[in-house]
PDB file of C-alpha atoms in Angstrom:
ATOM      1  CA  LYS A 919       3.134  14.574  11.537  1.00 53.00           C
ATOM      2  CA  TYR A 920       0.204  13.302   9.483  1.00 50.00           C
ATOM      3  CA  SER A 921       2.069  10.167   8.388  1.00 70.00           C
ATOM      4  CA  SER A 922       2.890   9.461  12.046  1.00 80.00           C
ATOM      5  CA  GLU A 923      -0.795   9.677  12.927  1.00 84.00           C
ATOM      6  CA  LEU A 924      -1.588   7.216  10.145  1.00 87.00           C
ATOM      7  CA  CYS A 925       1.044   4.825  11.489  1.00 89.00           C
ATOM      8  CA  ILE A 926      -0.380   5.050  15.010  1.00 88.00           C
ATOM      9  CA  THR A 927      -3.899   4.399  13.734  1.00 89.00           C
ATOM     10  CA  ARG A 928      -2.782   1.317  11.863  1.00 92.00           C
ATOM     11  CA  LYS A 929      -0.641  -0.053  14.692  1.00 88.00           C
ATOM     12  CA  ASN A 930      -3.336   0.378  17.336  1.00 87.00           C
ATOM     13  CA  GLY A 931      -6.054  -0.938  15.050  1.00 90.00           C
ATOM     14  CA  GLU A 932      -4.122  -4.066  14.136  1.00 89.00           C
ATOM     15  CA  VAL A 933      -3.148  -4.796  17.730  1.00 83.00           C
ATOM     16  CA  ALA A 934      -6.779  -4.435  18.817  1.00 83.00           C
ATOM     17  CA  ASN A 935      -7.907  -6.562  15.887  1.00 78.00           C
ATOM     18  CA  CYS A 936      -5.639  -9.488  16.799  1.00 72.00           C
ATOM     19  CA  PRO A 937      -5.659  -9.730  20.610  1.00 62.00           C
ATOM     20  CA  GLY A 938      -4.335 -13.277  20.499  1.00 61.00           C
ATOM     21  CA  GLN A 939      -1.060 -12.145  18.967  1.00 59.00           C
ATOM     22  CA  ILE A 940       1.698 -10.595  21.033  1.00 55.00           C
ATOM     23  CA  TYR A 941       3.074  -7.219  19.987  1.00 56.00           C
ATOM     24  CA  LYS A 942       5.845  -5.674  22.018  1.00 53.00           C
ATOM     25  CA  LEU A 943       8.742  -3.308  21.712  1.00 46.00           C
ATOM     26  CA  HIS A 944      12.297  -4.583  21.955  1.00 48.00           C
ATOM     27  CA  ARG A 945      14.819  -1.773  22.251  1.00 48.00           C
ATOM     28  CA  GLY A 946      12.268   0.503  20.616  1.00 52.00           C
ATOM     29  CA  ILE A 947      11.662  -1.812  17.673  1.00 60.00           C
ATOM     30  CA  MET A 948       8.301  -3.499  17.189  1.00 65.00           C
ATOM     31  CA  LYS A 949       8.312  -7.267  17.062  1.00 76.00           C
ATOM     32  CA  PHE A 950       6.209  -8.144  14.049  1.00 86.00           C
ATOM     33  CA  ALA A 951       3.628 -10.917  14.029  1.00 88.00           C
ATOM     34  CA  PRO A 952       3.018 -13.320  11.134  1.00 90.00           C
ATOM     35  CA  ALA A 953       0.315 -12.441   8.666  1.00 93.00           C
ATOM     36  CA  THR A 954      -2.447 -15.025   8.547  1.00 93.00           C
ATOM     37  CA  TYR A 955      -5.390 -15.629   6.261  1.00 95.00           C
ATOM     38  CA  SER A 956      -7.808 -14.191   8.799  1.00 93.00           C
ATOM     39  CA  ASN A 957      -5.978 -10.916   9.522  1.00 93.00           C
ATOM     40  CA  VAL A 958      -4.915  -9.785   6.037  1.00 94.00           C
ATOM     41  CA  VAL A 959      -8.258  -8.317   4.957  1.00 94.00           C
ATOM     42  CA  PRO A 960      -9.214  -6.764   8.347  1.00 94.00           C
ATOM     43  CA  ASN A 961      -5.784  -5.097   8.510  1.00 95.00           C
ATOM     44  CA  ALA A 962      -6.302  -3.718   5.001  1.00 95.00           C
ATOM     45  CA  GLN A 963      -9.646  -2.313   6.146  1.00 95.00           C
ATOM     46  CA  ILE A 964      -7.867  -0.570   9.023  1.00 95.00           C
ATOM     47  CA  MET A 965      -5.442   0.989   6.536  1.00 96.00           C
ATOM     48  CA  PHE A 966      -8.367   2.162   4.394  1.00 96.00           C
ATOM     49  CA  THR A 967      -9.941   3.898   7.401  1.00 94.00           C
ATOM     50  CA  GLY A 968      -6.626   5.478   8.329  1.00 94.00           C
ATOM     51  CA  LEU A 969      -6.180   6.838   4.805  1.00 95.00           C
ATOM     52  CA  LEU A 970      -9.551   8.594   5.020  1.00 95.00           C
ATOM     53  CA  ASP A 971      -8.280  10.692   7.927  1.00 93.00           C
ATOM     54  CA  PHE A 972      -4.787  11.025   6.456  1.00 94.00           C
ATOM     55  CA  PHE A 973      -5.918  12.546   3.151  1.00 95.00           C
ATOM     56  CA  ASN A 974      -8.433  14.774   4.937  1.00 93.00           C
ATOM     57  CA  THR A 975      -5.545  16.418   6.753  1.00 92.00           C
ATOM     58  CA  CYS A 976      -3.275  16.579   3.686  1.00 92.00           C
ATOM     59  CA  PHE A 977      -5.565  18.012   1.004  1.00 94.00           C
ATOM     60  CA  ASP A 978      -8.147  20.770   1.436  1.00 94.00           C
ATOM     61  CA  ASP A 979      -9.914  19.666  -1.745  1.00 95.00           C
ATOM     62  CA  TYR A 980     -10.307  16.151  -0.426  1.00 95.00           C
ATOM     63  CA  GLY A 981     -11.938  17.409   2.759  1.00 93.00           C
ATOM     64  CA  LYS A 982     -14.523  19.301   0.716  1.00 93.00           C
ATOM     65  CA  LEU A 983     -15.750  16.149  -1.026  1.00 93.00           C
ATOM     66  CA  SER A 984     -18.746  14.201   0.231  1.00 93.00           C
ATOM     67  CA  LYS A 985     -17.976  11.214   2.448  1.00 94.00           C
ATOM     68  CA  GLN A 986     -19.039   8.900  -0.333  1.00 94.00           C
ATOM     69  CA  SER A 987     -16.758  10.617  -2.851  1.00 92.00           C
ATOM     70  CA  GLN A 988     -13.861  10.485  -0.388  1.00 94.00           C
ATOM     71  CA  GLN A 989     -14.291   6.743   0.029  1.00 95.00           C
ATOM     72  CA  LEU A 990     -14.641   6.126  -3.693  1.00 93.00           C
ATOM     73  CA  LEU A 991     -11.521   8.147  -4.474  1.00 93.00           C
ATOM     74  CA  ILE A 992      -9.442   6.021  -2.108  1.00 95.00           C
ATOM     75  CA  LEU A 993     -11.140   2.809  -3.183  1.00 94.00           C
ATOM     76  CA  ASN A 994     -10.185   3.437  -6.806  1.00 92.00           C
ATOM     77  CA  SER A 995      -6.488   3.480  -5.838  1.00 94.00           C
ATOM     78  CA  PHE A 996      -6.510   1.350  -2.719  1.00 95.00           C
ATOM     79  CA  GLU A 997      -4.977  -1.792  -4.216  1.00 95.00           C
ATOM     80  CA  LEU A 998      -2.155   0.352  -5.604  1.00 95.00           C
ATOM     81  CA  MET A 999      -1.592   2.083  -2.240  1.00 96.00           C
ATOM     82  CA  HIS A1000      -1.829  -1.132  -0.240  1.00 96.00           C
ATOM     83  CA  ARG A1001       0.669  -2.988  -2.427  1.00 96.00           C
ATOM     84  CA  ALA A1002       3.017   0.027  -2.462  1.00 96.00           C
ATOM     85  CA  ASP A1003       2.851   0.264   1.334  1.00 96.00           C
ATOM     86  CA  ASP A1004       3.664  -3.440   1.577  1.00 96.00           C
ATOM     87  CA  LEU A1005       6.734  -3.104  -0.653  1.00 97.00           C
ATOM     88  CA  TYR A1006       7.997   0.230   0.681  1.00 97.00           C
ATOM     89  CA  ARG A1007       7.906  -0.949   4.305  1.00 95.00           C
ATOM     90  CA  SER A1008       9.270  -4.419   3.543  1.00 96.00           C
ATOM     91  CA  VAL A1009      12.295  -2.832   1.836  1.00 96.00           C
ATOM     92  CA  HIS A1010      12.792  -0.651   4.927  1.00 94.00           C
ATOM     93  CA  HIS A1011      12.523  -3.462   7.476  1.00 93.00           C
ATOM     94  CA  PHE A1012      13.640  -6.481   5.434  1.00 95.00           C
ATOM     95  CA  PRO A1013      15.927  -5.236   2.647  1.00 95.00           C
ATOM     96  CA  ASP A1014      17.952  -8.428   2.275  1.00 93.00           C
ATOM     97  CA  ASP A1015      15.303 -11.127   1.902  1.00 94.00           C
ATOM     98  CA  ASP A1016      11.891 -11.761   0.358  1.00 95.00           C
ATOM     99  CA  THR A1017       9.812 -10.941   3.444  1.00 96.00           C
ATOM    100  CA  LEU A1018       6.745  -8.817   2.703  1.00 97.00           C
ATOM    101  CA  MET A1019       4.528  -6.688   4.944  1.00 96.00           C
ATOM    102  CA  PRO A1020       0.828  -6.962   4.075  1.00 95.00           C
ATOM    103  CA  GLY A1021      -0.010  -5.214   7.359  1.00 94.00           C
ATOM    104  CA  TYR A1022       1.624  -2.520   9.454  1.00 93.00           C
ATOM    105  CA  THR A1023       2.540  -5.055  12.131  1.00 91.00           C
ATOM    106  CA  THR A1024       2.530  -8.309  10.154  1.00 92.00           C
ATOM    107  CA  THR A1025       4.963 -10.081   7.848  1.00 94.00           C
ATOM    108  CA  PHE A1026       4.586 -12.663   5.116  1.00 96.00           C
ATOM    109  CA  SER A1027       7.074 -15.046   3.557  1.00 95.00           C
ATOM    110  CA  LEU A1028       6.692 -17.900   1.104  1.00 95.00           C
ATOM    111  CA  ASP A1029       8.672 -20.006   3.582  1.00 93.00           C
ATOM    112  CA  ASN A1030       5.768 -19.689   6.052  1.00 91.00           C
ATOM    113  CA  LEU A1031       2.786 -20.418   3.827  1.00 95.00           C
ATOM    114  CA  ASP A1032       1.613 -23.204   6.144  1.00 93.00           C
ATOM    115  CA  GLU A1033       1.348 -20.687   8.958  1.00 93.00           C
ATOM    116  CA  PHE A1034      -0.414 -18.155   6.729  1.00 95.00           C
ATOM    117  CA  LEU A1035      -3.078 -20.658   5.634  1.00 95.00           C
ATOM    118  CA  ALA A1036      -3.521 -22.326   9.017  1.00 93.00           C
ATOM    119  CA  ASP A1037      -6.764 -20.449   9.774  1.00 92.00           C
ATOM    120  CA  CYS A1038      -8.302 -20.404   6.293  1.00 93.00           C
ATOM    121  CA  PRO A1039     -11.729 -22.033   5.744  1.00 92.00           C
ATOM    122  CA  SER A1040     -11.765 -25.828   5.962  1.00 90.00           C
ATOM    123  CA  GLY A1041     -13.078 -26.186   2.419  1.00 88.00           C
ATOM    124  CA  VAL A1042      -9.997 -24.569   0.832  1.00 93.00           C
ATOM    125  CA  ASN A1043      -7.623 -26.839  -1.034  1.00 94.00           C
ATOM    126  CA  LYS A1044      -4.430 -25.671   0.672  1.00 94.00           C
ATOM    127  CA  GLU A1045      -2.065 -27.371  -1.735  1.00 95.00           C
ATOM    128  CA  GLU A1046      -3.714 -25.664  -4.682  1.00 95.00           C
ATOM    129  CA  ALA A1047      -3.835 -22.343  -2.803  1.00 95.00           C
ATOM    130  CA  MET A1048      -0.122 -22.528  -1.990  1.00 96.00           C
ATOM    131  CA  ALA A1049       0.804 -23.082  -5.632  1.00 96.00           C
ATOM    132  CA  VAL A1050      -1.233 -20.055  -6.775  1.00 96.00           C
ATOM    133  CA  ILE A1051       0.049 -17.789  -3.978  1.00 96.00           C
ATOM    134  CA  ILE A1052       3.657 -18.737  -4.706  1.00 96.00           C
ATOM    135  CA  LYS A1053       3.218 -18.024  -8.423  1.00 95.00           C
ATOM    136  CA  ASN A1054       1.513 -14.670  -7.874  1.00 95.00           C
ATOM    137  CA  THR A1055       3.931 -13.526  -5.165  1.00 95.00           C
ATOM    138  CA  LYS A1056       7.007 -14.267  -7.260  1.00 94.00           C
ATOM    139  CA  ARG A1057       5.509 -12.839 -10.442  1.00 91.00           C
ATOM    140  CA  HIS A1058       4.200  -9.592  -8.983  1.00 91.00           C
ATOM    141  CA  LEU A1059       5.273  -8.634  -5.472  1.00 93.00           C
ATOM    142  CA  LEU A1060       8.878  -9.826  -5.307  1.00 95.00           C
ATOM    143  CA  VAL A1061       9.737  -8.319  -8.695  1.00 94.00           C
ATOM    144  CA  ASN A1062       8.354  -4.963  -7.596  1.00 95.00           C
ATOM    145  CA  LYS A1063      10.035  -5.185  -4.190  1.00 96.00           C
ATOM    146  CA  ALA A1064      13.312  -5.287  -6.093  1.00 95.00           C
ATOM    147  CA  HIS A1065      12.179  -2.146  -7.958  1.00 95.00           C
ATOM    148  CA  PHE A1066      11.464  -0.351  -4.674  1.00 96.00           C
ATOM    149  CA  LYS A1067      14.828  -1.454  -3.321  1.00 96.00           C
ATOM    150  CA  ARG A1068      16.650  -0.024  -6.337  1.00 96.00           C
ATOM    151  CA  LEU A1069      14.935   3.353  -5.971  1.00 95.00           C
ATOM    152  CA  GLN A1070      15.231   3.659  -2.164  1.00 95.00           C
ATOM    153  CA  LEU A1071      12.431   6.228  -1.850  1.00 95.00           C
ATOM    154  CA  SER A1072      12.749   8.816   0.895  1.00 94.00           C
ATOM    155  CA  ILE A1073       9.741   9.341   3.153  1.00 93.00           C
ATOM    156  CA  GLU A1074       9.014  12.601   1.303  1.00 93.00           C
ATOM    157  CA  GLU A1075       9.050  10.827  -2.048  1.00 95.00           C
ATOM    158  CA  TYR A1076       6.848   8.038  -0.730  1.00 95.00           C
ATOM    159  CA  LEU A1077       4.252  10.476   0.612  1.00 94.00           C
ATOM    160  CA  ALA A1078       4.284  12.278  -2.738  1.00 95.00           C
ATOM    161  CA  PHE A1079       3.786   8.886  -4.383  1.00 96.00           C
ATOM    162  CA  LEU A1080       0.667   8.276  -2.253  1.00 96.00           C
ATOM    163  CA  GLY A1081      -0.674  11.698  -3.177  1.00 96.00           C
ATOM    164  CA  LEU A1082      -0.149  11.058  -6.891  1.00 96.00           C
ATOM    165  CA  ALA A1083      -1.818   7.662  -6.483  1.00 96.00           C
ATOM    166  CA  LEU A1084      -4.853   9.347  -4.941  1.00 96.00           C
ATOM    167  CA  TRP A1085      -5.112  12.158  -7.480  1.00 95.00           C
ATOM    168  CA  LYS A1086      -5.026  10.221 -10.707  1.00 86.00           C
ATOM    169  CA  ASP A1087      -7.519  10.189 -13.528  1.00 70.00           C
ATOM    170  CA  HIS A1088      -9.483   7.089 -12.547  1.00 55.00           C
ATOM    171  CA  ASP A1089     -12.250   7.579 -15.072  1.00 56.00           C
ATOM    172  CA  SER A1090     -12.251   9.327 -18.429  1.00 50.00           C
ATOM    173  CA  ASN A1091     -15.861  10.349 -17.734  1.00 53.00           C
ATOM    174  CA  VAL A1092     -15.188  12.327 -14.545  1.00 62.00           C
ATOM    175  CA  ASP A1093     -16.874  15.703 -14.405  1.00 72.00           C
ATOM    176  CA  ASP A1094     -14.956  18.903 -15.088  1.00 76.00           C
ATOM    177  CA  ASN A1095     -14.807  19.905 -11.422  1.00 85.00           C
ATOM    178  CA  MET A1096     -13.147  16.637 -10.419  1.00 87.00           C
ATOM    179  CA  ALA A1097     -10.762  16.784 -13.387  1.00 89.00           C
ATOM    180  CA  GLU A1098      -9.689  20.283 -12.334  1.00 92.00           C
ATOM    181  CA  MET A1099      -9.280  19.139  -8.728  1.00 93.00           C
ATOM    182  CA  VAL A1100      -7.095  16.214  -9.791  1.00 93.00           C
ATOM    183  CA  GLU A1101      -4.915  18.405 -11.990  1.00 94.00           C
ATOM    184  CA  ARG A1102      -4.586  21.090  -9.303  1.00 95.00           C
ATOM    185  CA  ASN A1103      -3.464  18.658  -6.627  1.00 96.00           C
ATOM    186  CA  ARG A1104      -1.095  16.776  -8.908  1.00 95.00           C
ATOM    187  CA  SER A1105       0.477  20.099  -9.858  1.00 95.00           C
ATOM    188  CA  THR A1106       0.852  21.010  -6.180  1.00 95.00           C
ATOM    189  CA  ILE A1107       2.511  17.684  -5.389  1.00 96.00           C
ATOM    190  CA  MET A1108       4.945  18.022  -8.287  1.00 94.00           C
ATOM    191  CA  THR A1109       5.803  21.580  -7.230  1.00 94.00           C
ATOM    192  CA  GLU A1110       6.510  20.413  -3.699  1.00 94.00           C
ATOM    193  CA  LEU A1111       8.701  17.626  -5.042  1.00 93.00           C
ATOM    194  CA  HIS A1112      10.678  20.168  -7.092  1.00 92.00           C
ATOM    195  CA  ASN A1113      11.118  22.305  -3.974  1.00 91.00           C
ATOM    196  CA  HIS A1114      12.139  19.270  -1.932  1.00 92.00           C
ATOM    197  CA  TYR A1115      14.852  18.277  -4.385  1.00 92.00           C
ATOM    198  CA  ALA A1116      16.083  21.861  -4.673  1.00 89.00           C
ATOM    199  CA  HIS A1117      16.256  22.129  -0.877  1.00 89.00           C
ATOM    200  CA  LYS A1118      18.313  18.928  -0.802  1.00 87.00           C
ATOM    201  CA  GLY A1119      20.661  20.386  -3.392  1.00 85.00           C
ATOM    202  CA  LYS A1120      19.566  17.969  -6.126  1.00 82.00           C
ATOM    203  CA  HIS A1121      19.277  20.338  -9.052  1.00 76.00           C
ATOM    204  CA  ASN A1122      19.412  17.707 -11.797  1.00 80.00           C
ATOM    205  CA  TYR A1123      16.496  15.586 -10.637  1.00 87.00           C
ATOM    206  CA  ALA A1124      14.490  15.072 -13.827  1.00 89.00           C
ATOM    207  CA  ALA A1125      15.567  11.422 -13.983  1.00 90.00           C
ATOM    208  CA  ARG A1126      14.503  10.889 -10.382  1.00 92.00           C
ATOM    209  CA  LEU A1127      11.030  12.299 -11.098  1.00 92.00           C
ATOM    210  CA  GLY A1128      10.863  10.010 -14.106  1.00 93.00           C
ATOM    211  CA  ASP A1129      11.707   7.032 -11.905  1.00 94.00           C
ATOM    212  CA  LEU A1130       8.966   7.969  -9.450  1.00 94.00           C
ATOM    213  CA  LEU A1131       6.328   8.327 -12.171  1.00 94.00           C
ATOM    214  CA  CYS A1132       7.469   5.075 -13.781  1.00 95.00           C
ATOM    215  CA  LEU A1133       7.078   3.342 -10.416  1.00 96.00           C
ATOM    216  CA  LEU A1134       3.541   4.698 -10.183  1.00 95.00           C
ATOM    217  CA  VAL A1135       2.688   3.208 -13.585  1.00 95.00           C
ATOM    218  CA  ASN A1136       4.208  -0.135 -12.564  1.00 95.00           C
ATOM    219  CA  MET A1137       2.203  -0.182  -9.354  1.00 95.00           C
ATOM    220  CA  GLU A1138      -0.999   0.602 -11.257  1.00 95.00           C
ATOM    221  CA  GLU A1139      -0.309  -2.499 -13.329  1.00 95.00           C
ATOM    222  CA  LEU A1140       0.439  -4.525 -10.198  1.00 94.00           C
ATOM    223  CA  ALA A1141      -2.833  -3.379  -8.626  1.00 94.00           C
ATOM    224  CA  SER A1142      -4.714  -4.475 -11.734  1.00 94.00           C
ATOM    225  CA  GLN A1143      -3.001  -7.855 -11.676  1.00 94.00           C
ATOM    226  CA  HIS A1144      -3.734  -8.285  -7.985  1.00 92.00           C
ATOM    227  CA  THR A1145      -7.422  -7.537  -8.584  1.00 91.00           C
ATOM    228  CA  GLU A1146      -7.479 -10.353 -11.135  1.00 93.00           C
ATOM    229  CA  ASP A1147      -5.671 -12.637  -8.672  1.00 93.00           C
ATOM    230  CA  LEU A1148      -8.361 -11.960  -6.068  1.00 92.00           C
ATOM    231  CA  LYS A1149     -10.989 -13.205  -8.502  1.00 93.00           C
ATOM    232  CA  VAL A1150      -9.077 -16.480  -8.780  1.00 93.00           C
ATOM    233  CA  TYR A1151      -8.818 -16.767  -4.999  1.00 94.00           C
ATOM    234  CA  LYS A1152     -12.563 -16.304  -4.690  1.00 93.00           C
ATOM    235  CA  LEU A1153     -13.129 -19.143  -7.161  1.00 93.00           C
ATOM    236  CA  MET A1154     -11.013 -21.227  -4.779  1.00 93.00           C
ATOM    237  CA  ASN A1155     -13.350 -20.262  -1.901  1.00 92.00           C
ATOM    238  CA  MET A1156     -10.797 -17.887  -0.394  1.00 94.00           C
ATOM    239  CA  PHE A1157     -11.745 -14.466   1.023  1.00 91.00           C
ATOM    240  CA  ASN A1158     -15.411 -14.839   0.050  1.00 88.00           C
ATOM    241  CA  GLU A1159     -16.370 -14.319   3.693  1.00 83.00           C
ATOM    242  CA  PHE A1160     -14.977 -10.777   3.510  1.00 79.00           C
TER     243      PHE A1160
END
């Protein structure tokens, strides 16, 4: 239920944010629009807002935090969550090619870089930008898309993944109350995963849990790499307006 509400928030927000693009249903399936330079960051901001409501409904502890603490907790893991969402959904909708999904309703492919950069600032060296984007996409995102495809996460596993991404030890200097809150919620998530696997009849699931936690570590590294990539883009006069 809660994940459906998050999906609706993102879909409606992105459609409203890009009125010039056409979104429609064809036999119940959304027709995706191309991601462009100008809609990538606003669509990420819509996801961030949706996650605030999503985690408020999922975790009592999260709802008890101040608004500022709620935002900071998501912000500390947002690159990880955003990249994971991109890869998880692109595997679901485009399992057989290198298409990615930086937004809920938008797609990105290295074959369409001209279209992606068509509305970037006039001062950007597009040839240089294309070379950097191609390198970073192949090195980080496409390798990890293959990882997601191998694992084929269920929706329950993916939601648990988001919860573990939220409740991680972001800072060794966190106060005792926050440390206890993180440990309590991680323990709850792991317990629910155990119950989920048992309900599905998967009694020997230690390896699967290991795969999920390994994926989380990999995505933490990807998020760190992407943060460094953003610094390079800014030096190229990209995304500074955001």
